[in-house]
Short mmCIF file of C-alpha atoms in Angstrom, two decimals:
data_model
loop_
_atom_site.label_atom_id
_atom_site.label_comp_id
_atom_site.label_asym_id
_atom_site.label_seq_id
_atom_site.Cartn_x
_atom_site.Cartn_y
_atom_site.Cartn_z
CA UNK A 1 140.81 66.78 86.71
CA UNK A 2 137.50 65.67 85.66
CA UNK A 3 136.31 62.28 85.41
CA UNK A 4 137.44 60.45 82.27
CA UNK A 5 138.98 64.15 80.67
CA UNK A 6 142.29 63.59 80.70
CA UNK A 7 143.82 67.30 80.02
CA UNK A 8 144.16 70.66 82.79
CA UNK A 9 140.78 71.85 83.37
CA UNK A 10 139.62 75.35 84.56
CA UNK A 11 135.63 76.06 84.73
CA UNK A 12 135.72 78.25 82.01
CA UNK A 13 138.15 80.98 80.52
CA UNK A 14 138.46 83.27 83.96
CA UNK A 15 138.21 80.15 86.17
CA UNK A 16 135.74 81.71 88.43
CA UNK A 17 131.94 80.79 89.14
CA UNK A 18 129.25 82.63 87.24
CA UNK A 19 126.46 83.88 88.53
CA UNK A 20 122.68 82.35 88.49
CA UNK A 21 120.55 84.45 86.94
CA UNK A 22 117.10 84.02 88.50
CA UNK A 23 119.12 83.92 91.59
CA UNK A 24 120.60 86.82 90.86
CA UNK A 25 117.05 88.35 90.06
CA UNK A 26 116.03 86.78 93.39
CA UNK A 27 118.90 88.68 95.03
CA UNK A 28 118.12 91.79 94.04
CA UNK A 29 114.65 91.82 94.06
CA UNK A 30 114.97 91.00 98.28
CA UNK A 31 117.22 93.61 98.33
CA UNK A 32 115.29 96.34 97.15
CA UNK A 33 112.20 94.85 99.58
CA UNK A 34 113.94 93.74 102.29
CA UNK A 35 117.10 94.79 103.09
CA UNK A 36 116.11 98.38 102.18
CA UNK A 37 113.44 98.90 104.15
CA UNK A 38 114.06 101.60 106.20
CA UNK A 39 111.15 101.59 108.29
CA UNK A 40 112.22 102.39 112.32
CA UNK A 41 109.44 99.63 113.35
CA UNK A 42 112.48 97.09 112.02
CA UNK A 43 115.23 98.42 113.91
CA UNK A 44 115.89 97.19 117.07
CA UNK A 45 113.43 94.19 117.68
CA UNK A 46 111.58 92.75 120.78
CA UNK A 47 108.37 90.80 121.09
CA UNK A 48 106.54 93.39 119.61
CA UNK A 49 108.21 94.36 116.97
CA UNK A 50 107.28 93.49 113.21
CA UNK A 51 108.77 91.19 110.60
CA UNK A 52 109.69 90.74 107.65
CA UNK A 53 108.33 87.18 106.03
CA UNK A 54 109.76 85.70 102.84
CA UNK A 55 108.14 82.78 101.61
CA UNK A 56 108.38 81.17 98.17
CA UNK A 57 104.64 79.10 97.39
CA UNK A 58 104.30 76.30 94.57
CA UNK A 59 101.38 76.51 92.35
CA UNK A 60 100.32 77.78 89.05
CA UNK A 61 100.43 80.83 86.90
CA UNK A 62 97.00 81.53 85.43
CA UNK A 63 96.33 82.78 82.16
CA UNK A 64 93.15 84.92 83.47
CA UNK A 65 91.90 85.29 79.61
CA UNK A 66 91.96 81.55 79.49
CA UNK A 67 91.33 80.42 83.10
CA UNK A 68 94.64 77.60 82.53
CA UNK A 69 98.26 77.63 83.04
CA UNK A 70 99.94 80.50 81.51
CA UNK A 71 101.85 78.67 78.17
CA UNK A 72 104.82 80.89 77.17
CA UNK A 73 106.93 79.81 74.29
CA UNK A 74 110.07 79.22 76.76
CA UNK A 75 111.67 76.43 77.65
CA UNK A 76 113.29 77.34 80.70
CA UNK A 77 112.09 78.98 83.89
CA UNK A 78 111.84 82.88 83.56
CA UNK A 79 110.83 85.75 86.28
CA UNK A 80 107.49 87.41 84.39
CA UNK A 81 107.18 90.90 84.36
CA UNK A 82 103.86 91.54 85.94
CA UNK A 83 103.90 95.61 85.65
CA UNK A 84 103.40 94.51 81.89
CA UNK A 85 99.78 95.48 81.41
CA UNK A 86 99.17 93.16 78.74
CA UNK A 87 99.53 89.99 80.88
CA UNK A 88 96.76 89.85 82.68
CA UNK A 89 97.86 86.63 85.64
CA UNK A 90 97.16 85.32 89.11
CA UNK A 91 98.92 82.27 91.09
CA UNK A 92 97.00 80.09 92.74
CA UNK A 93 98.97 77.81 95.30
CA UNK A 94 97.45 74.61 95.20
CA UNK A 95 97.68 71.37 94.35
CA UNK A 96 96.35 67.58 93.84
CA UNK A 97 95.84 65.31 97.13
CA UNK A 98 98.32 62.67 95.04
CA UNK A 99 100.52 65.07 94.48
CA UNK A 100 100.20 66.32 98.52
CA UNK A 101 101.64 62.26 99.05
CA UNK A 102 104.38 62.77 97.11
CA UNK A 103 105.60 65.42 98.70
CA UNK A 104 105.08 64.25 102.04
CA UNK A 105 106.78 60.65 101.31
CA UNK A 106 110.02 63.04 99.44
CA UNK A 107 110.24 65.21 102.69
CA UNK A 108 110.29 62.84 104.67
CA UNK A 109 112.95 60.48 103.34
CA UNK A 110 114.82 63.69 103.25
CA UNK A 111 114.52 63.81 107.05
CA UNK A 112 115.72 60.67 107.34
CA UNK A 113 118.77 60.54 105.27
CA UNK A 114 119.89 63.51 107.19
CA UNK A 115 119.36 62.46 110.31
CA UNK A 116 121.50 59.51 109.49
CA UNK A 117 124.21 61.25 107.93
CA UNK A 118 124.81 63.54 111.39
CA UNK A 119 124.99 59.93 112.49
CA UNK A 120 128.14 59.02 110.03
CA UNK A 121 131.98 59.19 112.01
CA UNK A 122 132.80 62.30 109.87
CA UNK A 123 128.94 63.78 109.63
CA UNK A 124 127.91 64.69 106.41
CA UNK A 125 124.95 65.91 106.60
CA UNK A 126 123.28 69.18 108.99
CA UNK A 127 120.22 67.06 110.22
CA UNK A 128 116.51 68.41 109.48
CA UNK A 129 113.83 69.52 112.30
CA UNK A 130 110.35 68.25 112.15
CA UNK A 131 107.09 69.52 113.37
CA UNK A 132 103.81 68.53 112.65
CA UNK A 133 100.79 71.14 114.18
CA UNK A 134 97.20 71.11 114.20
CA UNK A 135 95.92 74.76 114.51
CA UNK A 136 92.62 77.68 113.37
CA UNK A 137 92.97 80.45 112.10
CA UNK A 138 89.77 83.23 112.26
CA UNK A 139 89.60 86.61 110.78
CA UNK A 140 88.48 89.81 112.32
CA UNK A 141 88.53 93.25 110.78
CA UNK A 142 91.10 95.54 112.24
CA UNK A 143 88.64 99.10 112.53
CA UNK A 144 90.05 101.99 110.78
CA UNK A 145 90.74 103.93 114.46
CA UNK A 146 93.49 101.93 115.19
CA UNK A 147 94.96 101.83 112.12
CA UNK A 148 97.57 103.99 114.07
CA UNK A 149 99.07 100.78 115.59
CA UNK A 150 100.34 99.81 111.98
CA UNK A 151 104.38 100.51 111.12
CA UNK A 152 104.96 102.80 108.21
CA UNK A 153 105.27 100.03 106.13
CA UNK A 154 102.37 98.26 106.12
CA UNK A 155 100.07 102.12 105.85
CA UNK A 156 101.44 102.24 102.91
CA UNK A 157 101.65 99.25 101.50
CA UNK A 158 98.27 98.01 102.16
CA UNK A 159 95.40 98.06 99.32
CA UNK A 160 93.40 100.87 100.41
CA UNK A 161 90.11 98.86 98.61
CA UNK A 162 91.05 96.39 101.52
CA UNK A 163 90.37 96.52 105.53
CA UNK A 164 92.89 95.66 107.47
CA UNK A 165 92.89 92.02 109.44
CA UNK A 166 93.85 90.71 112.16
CA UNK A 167 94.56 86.79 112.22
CA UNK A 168 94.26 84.53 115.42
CA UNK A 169 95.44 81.07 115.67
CA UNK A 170 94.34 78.94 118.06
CA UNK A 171 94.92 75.11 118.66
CA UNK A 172 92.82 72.65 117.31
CA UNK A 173 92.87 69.83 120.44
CA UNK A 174 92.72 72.85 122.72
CA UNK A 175 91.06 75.79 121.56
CA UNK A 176 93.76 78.20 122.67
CA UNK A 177 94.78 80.95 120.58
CA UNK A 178 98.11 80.69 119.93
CA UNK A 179 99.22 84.53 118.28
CA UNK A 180 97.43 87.05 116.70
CA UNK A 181 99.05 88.72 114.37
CA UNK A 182 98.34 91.52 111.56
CA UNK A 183 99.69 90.74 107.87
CA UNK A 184 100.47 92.49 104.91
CA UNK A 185 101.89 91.67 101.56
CA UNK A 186 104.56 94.02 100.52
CA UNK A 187 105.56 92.74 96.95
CA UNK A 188 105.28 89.33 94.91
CA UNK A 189 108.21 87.57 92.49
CA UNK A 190 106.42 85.31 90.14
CA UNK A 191 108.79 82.18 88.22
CA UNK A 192 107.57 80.63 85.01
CA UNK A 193 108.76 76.98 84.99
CA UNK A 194 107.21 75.03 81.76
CA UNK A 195 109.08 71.83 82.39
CA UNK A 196 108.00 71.41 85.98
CA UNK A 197 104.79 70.80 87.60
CA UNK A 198 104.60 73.91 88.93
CA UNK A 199 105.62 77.66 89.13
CA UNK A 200 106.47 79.65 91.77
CA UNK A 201 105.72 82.93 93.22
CA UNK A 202 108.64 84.46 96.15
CA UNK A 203 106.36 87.14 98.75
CA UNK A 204 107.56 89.64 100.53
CA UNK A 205 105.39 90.23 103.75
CA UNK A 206 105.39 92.34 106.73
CA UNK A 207 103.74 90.99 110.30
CA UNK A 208 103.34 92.27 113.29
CA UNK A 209 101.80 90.77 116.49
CA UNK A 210 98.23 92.61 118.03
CA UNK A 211 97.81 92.59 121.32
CA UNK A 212 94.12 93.62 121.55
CA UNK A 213 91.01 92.10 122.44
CA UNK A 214 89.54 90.02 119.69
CA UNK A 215 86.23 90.27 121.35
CA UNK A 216 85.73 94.08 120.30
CA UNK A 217 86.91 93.37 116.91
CA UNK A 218 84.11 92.33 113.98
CA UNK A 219 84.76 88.72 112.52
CA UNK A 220 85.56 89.37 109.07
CA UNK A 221 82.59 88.64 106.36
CA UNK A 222 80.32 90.41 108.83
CA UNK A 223 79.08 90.60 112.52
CA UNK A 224 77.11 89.18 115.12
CA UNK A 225 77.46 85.93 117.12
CA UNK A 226 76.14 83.60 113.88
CA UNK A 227 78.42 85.72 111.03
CA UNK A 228 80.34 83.64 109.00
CA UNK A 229 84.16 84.52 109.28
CA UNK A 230 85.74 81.48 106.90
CA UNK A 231 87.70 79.60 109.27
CA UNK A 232 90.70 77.67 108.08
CA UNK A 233 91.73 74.60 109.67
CA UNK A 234 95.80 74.08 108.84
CA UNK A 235 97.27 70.53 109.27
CA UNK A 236 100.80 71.17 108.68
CA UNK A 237 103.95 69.45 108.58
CA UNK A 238 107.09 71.40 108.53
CA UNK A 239 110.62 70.49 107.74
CA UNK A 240 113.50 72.88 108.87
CA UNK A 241 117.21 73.22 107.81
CA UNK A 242 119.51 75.80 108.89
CA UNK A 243 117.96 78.91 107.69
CA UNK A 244 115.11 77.61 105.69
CA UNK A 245 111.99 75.96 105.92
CA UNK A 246 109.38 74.03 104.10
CA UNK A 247 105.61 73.65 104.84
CA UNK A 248 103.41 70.85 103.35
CA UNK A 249 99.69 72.10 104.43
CA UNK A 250 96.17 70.62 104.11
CA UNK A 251 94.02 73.78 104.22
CA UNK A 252 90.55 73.09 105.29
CA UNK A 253 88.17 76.17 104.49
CA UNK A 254 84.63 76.81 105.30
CA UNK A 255 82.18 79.55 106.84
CA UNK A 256 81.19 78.35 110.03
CA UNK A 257 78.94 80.35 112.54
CA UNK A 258 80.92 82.00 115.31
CA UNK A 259 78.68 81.05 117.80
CA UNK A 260 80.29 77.51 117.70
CA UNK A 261 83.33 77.14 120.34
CA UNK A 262 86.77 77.03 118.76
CA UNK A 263 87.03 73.59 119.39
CA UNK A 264 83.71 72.69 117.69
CA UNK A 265 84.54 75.07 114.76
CA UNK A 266 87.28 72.60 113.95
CA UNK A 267 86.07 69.62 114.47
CA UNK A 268 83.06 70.96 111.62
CA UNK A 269 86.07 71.74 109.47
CA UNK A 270 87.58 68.64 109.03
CA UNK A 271 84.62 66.69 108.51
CA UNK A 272 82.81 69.38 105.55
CA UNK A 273 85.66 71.78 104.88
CA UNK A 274 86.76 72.17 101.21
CA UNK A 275 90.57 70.96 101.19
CA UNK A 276 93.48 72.75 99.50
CA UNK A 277 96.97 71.20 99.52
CA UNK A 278 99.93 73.98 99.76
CA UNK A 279 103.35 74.15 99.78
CA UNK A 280 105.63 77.13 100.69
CA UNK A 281 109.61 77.63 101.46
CA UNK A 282 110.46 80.02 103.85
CA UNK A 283 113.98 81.74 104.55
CA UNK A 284 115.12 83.88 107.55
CA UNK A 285 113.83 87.22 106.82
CA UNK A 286 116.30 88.84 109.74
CA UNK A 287 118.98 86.15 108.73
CA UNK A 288 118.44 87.70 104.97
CA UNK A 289 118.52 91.50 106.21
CA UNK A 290 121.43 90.87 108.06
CA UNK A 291 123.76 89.97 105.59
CA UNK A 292 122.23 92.07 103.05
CA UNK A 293 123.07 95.08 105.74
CA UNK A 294 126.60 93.98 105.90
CA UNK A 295 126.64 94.14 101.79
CA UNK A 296 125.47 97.09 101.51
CA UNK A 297 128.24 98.29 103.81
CA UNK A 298 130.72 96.16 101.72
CA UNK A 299 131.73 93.80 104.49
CA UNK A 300 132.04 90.06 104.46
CA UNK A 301 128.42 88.80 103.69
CA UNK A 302 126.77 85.50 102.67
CA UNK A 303 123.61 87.30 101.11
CA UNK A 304 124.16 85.75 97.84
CA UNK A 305 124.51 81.81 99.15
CA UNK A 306 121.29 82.38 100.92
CA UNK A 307 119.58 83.64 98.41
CA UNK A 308 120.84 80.90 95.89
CA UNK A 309 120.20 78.43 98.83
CA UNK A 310 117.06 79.65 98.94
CA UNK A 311 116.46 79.24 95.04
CA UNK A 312 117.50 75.67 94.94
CA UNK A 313 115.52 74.43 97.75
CA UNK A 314 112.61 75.17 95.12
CA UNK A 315 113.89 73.99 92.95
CA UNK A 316 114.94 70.46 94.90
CA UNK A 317 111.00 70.98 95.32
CA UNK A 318 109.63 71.46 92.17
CA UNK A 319 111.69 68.64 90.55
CA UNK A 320 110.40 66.25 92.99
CA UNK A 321 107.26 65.62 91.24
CA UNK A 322 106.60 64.19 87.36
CA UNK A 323 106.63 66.70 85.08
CA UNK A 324 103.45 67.92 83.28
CA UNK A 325 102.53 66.66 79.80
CA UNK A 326 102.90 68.11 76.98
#
């Protein structure tokens, strides 16, 4: 029975749920990019074996005509077509230092409501993890002689108009490079929403860890011991629950000569670096493949309440914040 409705009640005239249709979108869209990838670089794992990365970033479709927010007349969110050569976009994940707050303050009460509901007699809620980090990250172009190294996928699914790079984090407070790793974007699902405060754009990427030298490789934006390689300092806080997880980031971005020590490098960041605000979801991509395998044999699966939990934990996100005006 339903509150106050005082008569037999069935959800609708087959009684059974009916699907979401941007998560249904979402669904297939992952499986065509994920769980179909055949590549052999996938199969069997180890430490130095690639991934697959699915992320879902807030920010803004831009009208590139018009430099703004694409406007649509739609009232709802909608998945744009972007093989449509007449609309001309780019997302840009960003967002206002007030806005950055909001988030934080959210995601945090979040964290603690959960951790006090695994507290309860009968728990009721699966209780969050939280991390905050401090880290670098410097560029260096991969040269084309050992492009050999790369899986299948990424050869061809890099831009050929682009080199190839290699990205090493380090620690801020120490200087230590924490992973290297090689990454490349294998396809992009961009979300209209008009009555939120932002859209949203789900990527498909592949990494892969490189276990070269980085002192033989060129620091990317040119060479030489004072080249200027656009060093990002990341403060990040991250938020994780079950198979997902959400990253509020203050980007700090700047060229900075190489011949500073890591250490130094960051501490020049913080102080002159231009800021950026960013906020991504991430789900398991092996969790994801995994059940998508055992669909595609027809076997018990959860692919499609992953993928919807996915969804909604942007959208949890994106209604968060005030909407825009209008």
């Amino acid at each position: 029975m339903l509150p106050g409705f005082h008569r037999p009640w069935e959800q609708n005239i087959i009684n059974k749920d009916q699907y979401d249709e941007i998560a249904s979108q979402v669904a297939g869209f992952l499986f065509h990019n994920v769980v179909s990838q055949d590549d052999p670089a996938l199969v069997g794992g180890g430490p130095d074996a690639p991934i697959i990365e699915i992320e879902a970033k807030l920010g803004h479709i831009i009208d590139r005509n018009m430099n703004h927010r694409l406007r649509l007349p739609v009232r709802t969110e909608t998945i744009l077509d972007t093989q449509d050569p007449g609309l001309k976009v780019q997302f840009r994940s960003s967002m206002t230092d007030m806005q950055h707050r909001h988030f934080n303050q959210f995601l945090n009460q979040i964290y603690m409501d959960s951790k006090r509901g695994a507290l309860d007699p009968e728990p009721s809620r699966v209780p969050l993890e939280y991390l905050h980090t401090r880290e670098c990250d410097s560029f260096y172009e991969l040269p084309p002689d050992q492009y050999d190294i790369l899986p299948r996928t990424i050869r061809e699914t890099r831009n050929p108009r682009h080199s190839v790079r290699v990205r090493a984090t380090t620690d801020q407070k120490t200087g230590k490079v924490i992973k290297k790793i090689i990454k490349t974007r294998i396809a992009d699902l961009n979300v209209y929403s008009p009555l939120t405060a932002f859209d949203w754009r789900i990527s498909v990427n592949m990494e892969m860890p490189y276990n070269g030298d980085l002192e033989r490789l060129t620091p990317a934006g040119g060479g030489g011991a004072n080249s200027s390689d656009g060093d990002r300092n990341k403060d990040r806080m991250s938020y994780r629950h079950i198979i997902y997880q959400v990253d509020l980031t203050q980007v700090t971005d700047v060229s900075i000569p190489r011949r500073f020590p890591s250490v130094r490098r960051a501490d020049i960041l913080q102080k002159h670096g231009k800021k950026e605000h960013e906020l991504e979801v991430e789900v398991d991509g092996e969790e994801i493949r995994k059940q998508g395998m055992l669909l595609r044999e027809k076997r018990p699966n959860s692919y499609e309440q992953l993928i919807k939990g996915f969804v909604d934990n942007v959208r949890v996100l994106i209604r968060a914040v005030p909407p825009p005006e209008r």
